[in-house]
Short mmCIF file of C-alpha atoms in Angstrom, two decimals:
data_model
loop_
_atom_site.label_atom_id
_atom_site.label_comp_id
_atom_site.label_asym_id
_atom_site.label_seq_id
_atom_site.Cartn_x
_atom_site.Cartn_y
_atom_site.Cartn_z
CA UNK Q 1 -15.50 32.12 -14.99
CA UNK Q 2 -14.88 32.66 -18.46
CA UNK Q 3 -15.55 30.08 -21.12
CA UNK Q 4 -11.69 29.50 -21.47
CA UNK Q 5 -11.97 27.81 -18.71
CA UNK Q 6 -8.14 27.23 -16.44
CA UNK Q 7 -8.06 23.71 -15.72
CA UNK Q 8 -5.83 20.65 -14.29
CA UNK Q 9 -2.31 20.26 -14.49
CA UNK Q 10 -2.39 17.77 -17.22
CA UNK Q 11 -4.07 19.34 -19.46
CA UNK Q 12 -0.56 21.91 -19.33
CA UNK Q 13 1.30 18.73 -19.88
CA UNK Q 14 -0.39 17.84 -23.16
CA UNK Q 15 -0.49 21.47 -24.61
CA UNK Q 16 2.82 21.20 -24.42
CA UNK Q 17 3.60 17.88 -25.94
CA UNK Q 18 1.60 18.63 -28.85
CA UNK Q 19 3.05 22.26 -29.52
CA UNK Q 20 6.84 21.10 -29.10
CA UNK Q 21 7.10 20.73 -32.85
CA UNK Q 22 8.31 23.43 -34.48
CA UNK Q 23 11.83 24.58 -34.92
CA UNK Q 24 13.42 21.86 -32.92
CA UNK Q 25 17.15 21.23 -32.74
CA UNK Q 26 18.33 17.86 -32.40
CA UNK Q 27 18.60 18.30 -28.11
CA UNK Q 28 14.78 18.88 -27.88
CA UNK Q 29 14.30 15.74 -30.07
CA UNK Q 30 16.64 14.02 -27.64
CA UNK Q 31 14.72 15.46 -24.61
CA UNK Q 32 11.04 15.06 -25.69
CA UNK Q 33 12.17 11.10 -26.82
CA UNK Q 34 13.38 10.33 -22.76
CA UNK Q 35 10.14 11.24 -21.54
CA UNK Q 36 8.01 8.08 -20.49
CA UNK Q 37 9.50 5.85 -18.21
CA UNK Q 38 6.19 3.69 -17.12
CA UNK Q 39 5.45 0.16 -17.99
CA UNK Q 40 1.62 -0.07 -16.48
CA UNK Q 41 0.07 -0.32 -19.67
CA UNK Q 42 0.32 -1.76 -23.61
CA UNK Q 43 0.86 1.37 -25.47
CA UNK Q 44 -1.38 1.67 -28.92
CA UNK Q 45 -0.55 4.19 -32.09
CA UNK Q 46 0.86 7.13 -31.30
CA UNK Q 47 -0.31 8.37 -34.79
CA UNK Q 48 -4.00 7.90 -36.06
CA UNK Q 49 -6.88 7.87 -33.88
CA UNK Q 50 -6.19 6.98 -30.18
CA UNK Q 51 -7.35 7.76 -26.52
CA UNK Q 52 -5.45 9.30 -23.85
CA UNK Q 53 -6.11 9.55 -20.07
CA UNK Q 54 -4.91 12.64 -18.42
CA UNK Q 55 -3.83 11.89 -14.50
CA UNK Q 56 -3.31 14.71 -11.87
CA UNK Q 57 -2.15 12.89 -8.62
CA UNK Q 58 -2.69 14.33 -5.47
CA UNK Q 59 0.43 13.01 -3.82
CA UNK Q 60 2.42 15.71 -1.34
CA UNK Q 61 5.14 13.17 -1.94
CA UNK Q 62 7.75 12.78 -5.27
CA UNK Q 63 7.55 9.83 -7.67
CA UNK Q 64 10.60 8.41 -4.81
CA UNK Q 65 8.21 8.26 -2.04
CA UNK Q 66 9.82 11.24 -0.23
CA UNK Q 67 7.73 13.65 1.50
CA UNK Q 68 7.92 17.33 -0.22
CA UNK Q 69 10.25 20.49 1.35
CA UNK Q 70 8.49 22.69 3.99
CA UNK Q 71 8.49 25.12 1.49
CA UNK Q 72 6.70 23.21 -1.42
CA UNK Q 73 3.91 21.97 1.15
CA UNK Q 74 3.51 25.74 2.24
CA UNK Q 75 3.51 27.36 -1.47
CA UNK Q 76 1.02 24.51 -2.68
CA UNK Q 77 -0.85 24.98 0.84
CA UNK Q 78 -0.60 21.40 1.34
CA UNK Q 79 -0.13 20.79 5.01
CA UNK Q 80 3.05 19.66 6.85
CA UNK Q 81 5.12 16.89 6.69
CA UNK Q 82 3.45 15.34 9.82
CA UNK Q 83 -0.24 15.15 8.13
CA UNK Q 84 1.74 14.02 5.28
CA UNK Q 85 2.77 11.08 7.17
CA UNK Q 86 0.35 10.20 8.91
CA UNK Q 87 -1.94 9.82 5.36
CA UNK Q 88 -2.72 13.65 4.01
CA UNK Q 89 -3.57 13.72 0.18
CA UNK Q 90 -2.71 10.11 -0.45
CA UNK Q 91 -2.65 8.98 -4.15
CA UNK Q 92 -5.81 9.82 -5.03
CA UNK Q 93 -6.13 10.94 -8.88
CA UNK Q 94 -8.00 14.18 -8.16
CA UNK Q 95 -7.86 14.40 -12.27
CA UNK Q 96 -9.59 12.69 -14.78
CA UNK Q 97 -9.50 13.37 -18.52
CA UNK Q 98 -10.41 11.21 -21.50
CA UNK Q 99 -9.44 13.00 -24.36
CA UNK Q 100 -10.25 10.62 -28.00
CA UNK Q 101 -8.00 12.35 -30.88
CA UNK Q 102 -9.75 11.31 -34.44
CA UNK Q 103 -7.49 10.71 -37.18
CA UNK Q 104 -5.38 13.56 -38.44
CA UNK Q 105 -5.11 15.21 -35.05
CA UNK Q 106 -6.76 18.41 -35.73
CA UNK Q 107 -9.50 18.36 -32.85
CA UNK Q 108 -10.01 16.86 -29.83
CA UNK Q 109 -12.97 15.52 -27.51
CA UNK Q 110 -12.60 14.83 -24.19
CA UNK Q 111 -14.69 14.13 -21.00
CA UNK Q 112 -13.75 15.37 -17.40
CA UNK Q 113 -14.61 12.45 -14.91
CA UNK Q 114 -15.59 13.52 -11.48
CA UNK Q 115 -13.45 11.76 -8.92
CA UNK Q 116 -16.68 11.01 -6.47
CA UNK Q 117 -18.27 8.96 -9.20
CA UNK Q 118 -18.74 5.45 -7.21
CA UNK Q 119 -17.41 2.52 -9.37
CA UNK Q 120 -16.76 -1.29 -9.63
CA UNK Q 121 -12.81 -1.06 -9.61
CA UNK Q 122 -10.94 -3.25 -12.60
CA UNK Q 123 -6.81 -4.33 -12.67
CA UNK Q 124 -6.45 -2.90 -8.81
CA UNK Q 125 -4.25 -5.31 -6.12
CA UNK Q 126 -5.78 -6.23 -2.48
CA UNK Q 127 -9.37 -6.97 -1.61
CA UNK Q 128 -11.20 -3.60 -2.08
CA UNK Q 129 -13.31 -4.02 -5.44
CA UNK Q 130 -15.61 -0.62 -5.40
CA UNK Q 131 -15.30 2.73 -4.32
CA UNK Q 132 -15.06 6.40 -5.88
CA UNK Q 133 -12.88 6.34 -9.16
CA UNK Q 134 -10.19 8.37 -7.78
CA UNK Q 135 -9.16 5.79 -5.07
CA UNK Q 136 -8.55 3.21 -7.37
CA UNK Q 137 -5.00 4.61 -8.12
CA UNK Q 138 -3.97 4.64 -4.30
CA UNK Q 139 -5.81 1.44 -3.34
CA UNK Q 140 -3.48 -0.45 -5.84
CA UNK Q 141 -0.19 1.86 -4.73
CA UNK Q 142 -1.30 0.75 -1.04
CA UNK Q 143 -1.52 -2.62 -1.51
CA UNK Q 144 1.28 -3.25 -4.29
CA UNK Q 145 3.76 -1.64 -1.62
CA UNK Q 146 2.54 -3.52 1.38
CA UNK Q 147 2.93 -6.75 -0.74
CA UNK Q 148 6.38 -5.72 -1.66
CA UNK Q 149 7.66 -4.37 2.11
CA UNK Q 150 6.78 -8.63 2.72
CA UNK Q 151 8.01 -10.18 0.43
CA UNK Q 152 11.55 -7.87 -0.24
CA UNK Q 153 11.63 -6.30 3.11
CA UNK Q 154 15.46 -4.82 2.21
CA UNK Q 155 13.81 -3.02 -1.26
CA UNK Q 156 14.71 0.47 -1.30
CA UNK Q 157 12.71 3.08 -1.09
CA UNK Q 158 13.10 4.36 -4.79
CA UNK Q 159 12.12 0.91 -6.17
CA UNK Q 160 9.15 0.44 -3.47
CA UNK Q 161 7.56 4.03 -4.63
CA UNK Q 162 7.84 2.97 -8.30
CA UNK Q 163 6.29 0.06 -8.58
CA UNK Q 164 3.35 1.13 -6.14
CA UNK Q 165 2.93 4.05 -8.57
CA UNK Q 166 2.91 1.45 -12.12
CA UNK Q 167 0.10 -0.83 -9.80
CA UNK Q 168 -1.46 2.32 -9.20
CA UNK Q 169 -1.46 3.60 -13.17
CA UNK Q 170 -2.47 -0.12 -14.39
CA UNK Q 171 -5.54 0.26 -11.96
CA UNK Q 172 -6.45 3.81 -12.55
CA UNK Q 173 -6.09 3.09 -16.39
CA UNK Q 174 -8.45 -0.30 -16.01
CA UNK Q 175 -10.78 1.13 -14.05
CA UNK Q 176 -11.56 4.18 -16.60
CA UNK Q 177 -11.65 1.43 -19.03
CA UNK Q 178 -14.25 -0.52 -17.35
CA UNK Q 179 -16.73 2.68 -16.82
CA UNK Q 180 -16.42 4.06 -20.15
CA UNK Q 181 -16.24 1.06 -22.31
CA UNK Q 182 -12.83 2.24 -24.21
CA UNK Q 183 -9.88 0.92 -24.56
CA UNK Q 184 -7.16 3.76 -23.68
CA UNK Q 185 -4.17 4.24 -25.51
CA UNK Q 186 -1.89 6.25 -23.54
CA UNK Q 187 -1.89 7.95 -20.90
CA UNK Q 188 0.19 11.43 -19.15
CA UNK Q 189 0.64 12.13 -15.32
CA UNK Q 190 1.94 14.33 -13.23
CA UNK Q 191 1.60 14.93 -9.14
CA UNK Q 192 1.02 18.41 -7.68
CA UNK Q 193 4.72 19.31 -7.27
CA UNK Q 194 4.65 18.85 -11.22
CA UNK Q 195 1.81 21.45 -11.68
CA UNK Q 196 3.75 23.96 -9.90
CA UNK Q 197 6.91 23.70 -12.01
CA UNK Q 198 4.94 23.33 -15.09
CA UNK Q 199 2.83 26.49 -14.39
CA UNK Q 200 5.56 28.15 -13.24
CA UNK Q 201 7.49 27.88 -16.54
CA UNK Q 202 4.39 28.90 -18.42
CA UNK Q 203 4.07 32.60 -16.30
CA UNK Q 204 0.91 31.39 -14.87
CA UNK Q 205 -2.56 31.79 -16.17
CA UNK Q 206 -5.27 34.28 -16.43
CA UNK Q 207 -8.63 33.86 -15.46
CA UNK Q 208 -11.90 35.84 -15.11
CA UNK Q 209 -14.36 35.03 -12.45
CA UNK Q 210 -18.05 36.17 -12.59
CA UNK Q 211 -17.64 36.03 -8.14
CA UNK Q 212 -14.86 36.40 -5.14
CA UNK Q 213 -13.50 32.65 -4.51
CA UNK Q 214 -12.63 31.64 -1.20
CA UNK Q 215 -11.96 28.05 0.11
CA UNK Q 216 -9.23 27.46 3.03
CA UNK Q 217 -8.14 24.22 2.05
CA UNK Q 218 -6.97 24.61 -1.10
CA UNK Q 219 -5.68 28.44 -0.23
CA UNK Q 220 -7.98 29.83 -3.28
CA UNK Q 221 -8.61 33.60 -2.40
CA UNK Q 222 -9.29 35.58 -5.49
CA UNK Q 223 -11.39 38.57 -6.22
CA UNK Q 224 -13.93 38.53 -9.01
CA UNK Q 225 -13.13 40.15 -12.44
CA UNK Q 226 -9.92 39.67 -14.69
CA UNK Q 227 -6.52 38.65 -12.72
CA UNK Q 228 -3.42 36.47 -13.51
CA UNK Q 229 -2.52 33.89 -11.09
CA UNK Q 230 0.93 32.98 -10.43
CA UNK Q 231 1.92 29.40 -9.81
CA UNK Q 232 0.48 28.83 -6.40
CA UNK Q 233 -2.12 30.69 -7.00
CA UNK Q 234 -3.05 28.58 -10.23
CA UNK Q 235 -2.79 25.22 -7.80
CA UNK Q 236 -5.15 26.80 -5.72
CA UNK Q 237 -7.76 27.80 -8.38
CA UNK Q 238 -7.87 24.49 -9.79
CA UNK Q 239 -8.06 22.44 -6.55
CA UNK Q 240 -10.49 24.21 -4.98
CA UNK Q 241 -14.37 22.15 -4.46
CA UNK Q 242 -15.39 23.80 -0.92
CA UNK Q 243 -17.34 27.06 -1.11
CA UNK Q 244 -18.40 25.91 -5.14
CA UNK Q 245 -21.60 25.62 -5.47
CA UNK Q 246 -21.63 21.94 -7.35
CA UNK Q 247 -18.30 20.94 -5.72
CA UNK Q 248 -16.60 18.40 -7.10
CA UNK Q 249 -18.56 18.91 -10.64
CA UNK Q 250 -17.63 22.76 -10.54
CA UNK Q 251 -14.09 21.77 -10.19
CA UNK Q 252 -14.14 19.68 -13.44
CA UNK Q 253 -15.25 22.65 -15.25
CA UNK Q 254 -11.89 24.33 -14.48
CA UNK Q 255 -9.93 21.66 -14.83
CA UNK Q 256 -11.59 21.69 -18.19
CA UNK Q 257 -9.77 23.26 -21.53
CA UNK Q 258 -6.58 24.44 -20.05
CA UNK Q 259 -5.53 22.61 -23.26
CA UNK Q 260 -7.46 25.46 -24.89
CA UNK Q 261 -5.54 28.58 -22.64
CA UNK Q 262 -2.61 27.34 -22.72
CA UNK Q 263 -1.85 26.36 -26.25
CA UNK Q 264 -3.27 29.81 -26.79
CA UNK Q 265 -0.83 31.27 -24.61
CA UNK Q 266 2.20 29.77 -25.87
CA UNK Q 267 0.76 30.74 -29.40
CA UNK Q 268 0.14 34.04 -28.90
CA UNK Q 269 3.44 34.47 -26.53
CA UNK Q 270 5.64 33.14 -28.86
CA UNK Q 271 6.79 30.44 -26.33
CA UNK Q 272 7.52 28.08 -28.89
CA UNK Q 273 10.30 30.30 -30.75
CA UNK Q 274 11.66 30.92 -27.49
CA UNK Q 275 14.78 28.29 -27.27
CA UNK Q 276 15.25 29.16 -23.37
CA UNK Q 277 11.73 29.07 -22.60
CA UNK Q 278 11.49 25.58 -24.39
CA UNK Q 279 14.32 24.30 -22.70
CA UNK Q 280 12.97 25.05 -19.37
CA UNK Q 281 9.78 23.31 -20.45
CA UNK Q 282 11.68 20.19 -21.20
CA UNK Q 283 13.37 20.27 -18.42
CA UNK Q 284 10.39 20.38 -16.59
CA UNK Q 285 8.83 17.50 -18.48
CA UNK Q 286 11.79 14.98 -17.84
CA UNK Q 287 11.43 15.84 -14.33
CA UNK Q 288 7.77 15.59 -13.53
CA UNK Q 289 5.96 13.92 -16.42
CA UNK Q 290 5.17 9.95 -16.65
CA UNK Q 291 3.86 9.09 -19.88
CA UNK Q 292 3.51 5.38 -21.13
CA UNK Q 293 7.55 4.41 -22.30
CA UNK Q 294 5.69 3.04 -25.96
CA UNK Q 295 4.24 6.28 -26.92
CA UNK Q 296 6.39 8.10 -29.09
CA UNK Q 297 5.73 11.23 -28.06
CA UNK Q 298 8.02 12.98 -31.15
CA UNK Q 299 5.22 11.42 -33.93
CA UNK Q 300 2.61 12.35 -31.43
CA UNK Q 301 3.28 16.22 -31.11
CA UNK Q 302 4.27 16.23 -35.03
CA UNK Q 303 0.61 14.83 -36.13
CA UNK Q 304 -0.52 17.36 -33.38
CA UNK Q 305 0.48 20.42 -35.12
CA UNK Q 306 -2.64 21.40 -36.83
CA UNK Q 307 -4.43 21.39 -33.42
CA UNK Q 308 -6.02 24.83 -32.66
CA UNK Q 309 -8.01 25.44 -29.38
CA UNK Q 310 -11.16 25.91 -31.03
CA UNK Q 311 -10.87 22.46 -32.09
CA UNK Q 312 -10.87 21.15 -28.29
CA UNK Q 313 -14.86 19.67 -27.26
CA UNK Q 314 -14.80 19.27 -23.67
CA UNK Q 315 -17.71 17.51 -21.60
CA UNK Q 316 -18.41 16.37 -17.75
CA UNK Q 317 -19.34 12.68 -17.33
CA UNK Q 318 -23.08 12.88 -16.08
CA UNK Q 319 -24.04 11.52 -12.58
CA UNK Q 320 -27.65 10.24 -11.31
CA UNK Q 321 -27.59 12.02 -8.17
CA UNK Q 322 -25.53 12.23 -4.75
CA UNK Q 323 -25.42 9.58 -1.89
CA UNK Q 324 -23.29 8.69 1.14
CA UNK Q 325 -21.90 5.23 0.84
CA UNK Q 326 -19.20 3.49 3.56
CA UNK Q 327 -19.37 7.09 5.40
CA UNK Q 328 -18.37 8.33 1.82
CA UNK Q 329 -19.78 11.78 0.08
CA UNK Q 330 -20.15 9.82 -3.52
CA UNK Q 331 -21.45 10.39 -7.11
CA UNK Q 332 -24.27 7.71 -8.19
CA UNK Q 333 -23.78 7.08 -11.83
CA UNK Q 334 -25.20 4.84 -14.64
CA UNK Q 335 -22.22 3.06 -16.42
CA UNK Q 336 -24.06 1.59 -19.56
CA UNK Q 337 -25.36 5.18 -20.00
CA UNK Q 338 -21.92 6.96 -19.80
CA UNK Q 339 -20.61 3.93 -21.90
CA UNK Q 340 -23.52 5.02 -25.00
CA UNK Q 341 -22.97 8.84 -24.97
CA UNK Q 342 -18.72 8.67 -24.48
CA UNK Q 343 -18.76 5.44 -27.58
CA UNK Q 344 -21.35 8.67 -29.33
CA UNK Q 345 -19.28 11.07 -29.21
CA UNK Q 346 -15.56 9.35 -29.76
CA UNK Q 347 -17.45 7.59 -32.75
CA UNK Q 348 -20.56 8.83 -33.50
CA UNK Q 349 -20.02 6.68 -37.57
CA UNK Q 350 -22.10 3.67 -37.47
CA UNK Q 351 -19.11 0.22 -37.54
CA UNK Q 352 -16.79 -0.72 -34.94
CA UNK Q 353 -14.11 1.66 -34.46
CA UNK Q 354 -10.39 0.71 -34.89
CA UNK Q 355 -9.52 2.07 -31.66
CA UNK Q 356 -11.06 2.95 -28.63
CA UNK Q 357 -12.77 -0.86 -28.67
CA UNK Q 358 -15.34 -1.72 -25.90
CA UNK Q 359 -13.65 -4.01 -23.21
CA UNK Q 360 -16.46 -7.34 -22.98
#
């Protein structure tokens, strides 16, 4: 694959946010202001330095709990709404990205976290306190909701999915804390369904592979050389771990700098002149995207401006080696270690920094 690597739906989500700056009329103001509608965590700055956690959920199910169409589930080749049911996908955060922003907001570092990486939990609800990093998100949803169906059996359904996904984001948010030693800012998710819209608005993505890719879980079938992948196809690229030769840590290398492609793609397509095309985005956005409700993402995307993708550093969080733990395929890693190099590279001046703080 090239070294403009395509990566996870997020990182569309952010490209965006930052670019949606120029030439607005006072709608788009409206319409980038009314997106965020969680509560899980304090928001910092959305100026100055600050760290932001990038979530791509899993979920074959909408932020109401309901089970996607037929025809979603078949164009994201993501089962049926029986292995749905019964447990398929779950809310596992198959995305992580910790992205630090210094002051000014002309660059951007970020690591990729990869979800096998075997952890001490922190801020999740019910009894389990360890497991891969990914499951801390839909141990807390799991939990939260069973809670809830006791003690307000007649809740709706609407309210119940909610606030299972806001116990989910506190403990997904905490638990990235805890490993890294870095307090987090804000944060931007978005579930599968979300990617495909998203991508779908941007035309896709193009992508050069050094080999043929086939894996039939995630539907990836692509030839090697030069190609553009539709929306599906783009889900499937990024999702796919089976048939890589690193797995999991492959994967994080595409879901890697689509930051980078995609802000230059709407550069270099004129996207952001494009009133329809922005509008669509939007719409998109307000349907799909959960941001934290005290990050003004208006200021954000206006200090954002002067970002150019070969200002975006992207690294993998390094692991110790590979074990099997509670039947589990896991990642063994060395948190004081990934604590030094992440603190190193977010702020590699001597002196506390004034965000990003270690949590004691």
């Amino acid at each position: 694959m090239r070294r403009r690597k395509t990566g996870y739906w997020l990182s569309c989500v952010i490209a965006a946010l930052v670019l949606l700056v120029s030439g607005f009329s006072h709608s788009l103001v409206q319409d980038v202001s009314s997106i965020g509608s969680s509560h899980a965590i304090a928001s910092g700055p959305s100026v100055g330095p600050q760290n932001i956690l990038l979530m791509g959920l899993e979920s074959r199910r909408d932020w109401n709990g309901n089970i996607l169409p037929a025809g979603i589930l078949s164009k994201l080749h993501a089962g049926n709404a029986q292995a749905v049911a019964n447990g398929a996908g779950g809310n596992d955060t198959n995305t992580l990205i910790l992205i630090h922003i210094p002051a000014g907001g002309k660059k951007a570092i970020g690591f990729s976290i990869p979800r096998d990486d075997w952890v001490h939990f922190a801020g999740t609800v019910g009894p389990q306190q360890q497991g891969k990093i990914d499951q801390a998100y839909g141990v807390s949803m799991f939990y939260e909701e069973g809670k809830l169906r006791q003690q307000h059996p007649a809740m709706g359904q609407d309210q119940l999915a909610f606030l299972g996904n806001e116990a989910g984001r506190t403990a997904a948010v905490a638990t990235v804390e805890k490993l890294t030693g870095v307090h987090i800012d804000h944060f931007a998710e978005v579930n599968m369904d979300g990617f495909y819209e998203l991508a779908k608005v941007f035309g896709g993505v193009d992508v050069c592979l050094k080999h043929p890719a086939r894996d039939v879980n995630s539907g990836a079938n692509f030839p090697a050389g030069r190609q553009h992948l539709d929306a599906a196809q783009a889900l499937a690229f990024v999702r796919q771990r089976d048939g890589l030769p690193n797995g999991d840590l492959d994967r994080t290398h595409r879901q890697q700098a689509f930051l980078d492609s995609v802000i230059h793609q709407l550069r270099a397509e004129g996207v952001l002149s494009d009133l329809a095309k922005l509008n669509a985005l939007l719409s998109v956005a307000r349907q799909y995207v959960i941001t934290d409700a005290g990050w003004n993402l208006l200021d954000f995307a206006t200090e954002m401006r002067s970002l150019s993708s070969g200002n975006l550093v992207f690294h993998t969080l390094p692991i110790k080696g590979f074990t099997t733990i509670d039947g589990q395929d896991a990642n063994v890693v060395d948190p004081a270690y990934i604590e030094s190099i992440v603190r190193a590279t977010f702020y590699p001046t001597p002196g506390p920094p004034e965000i990003g703080r270690a949590h004691v």
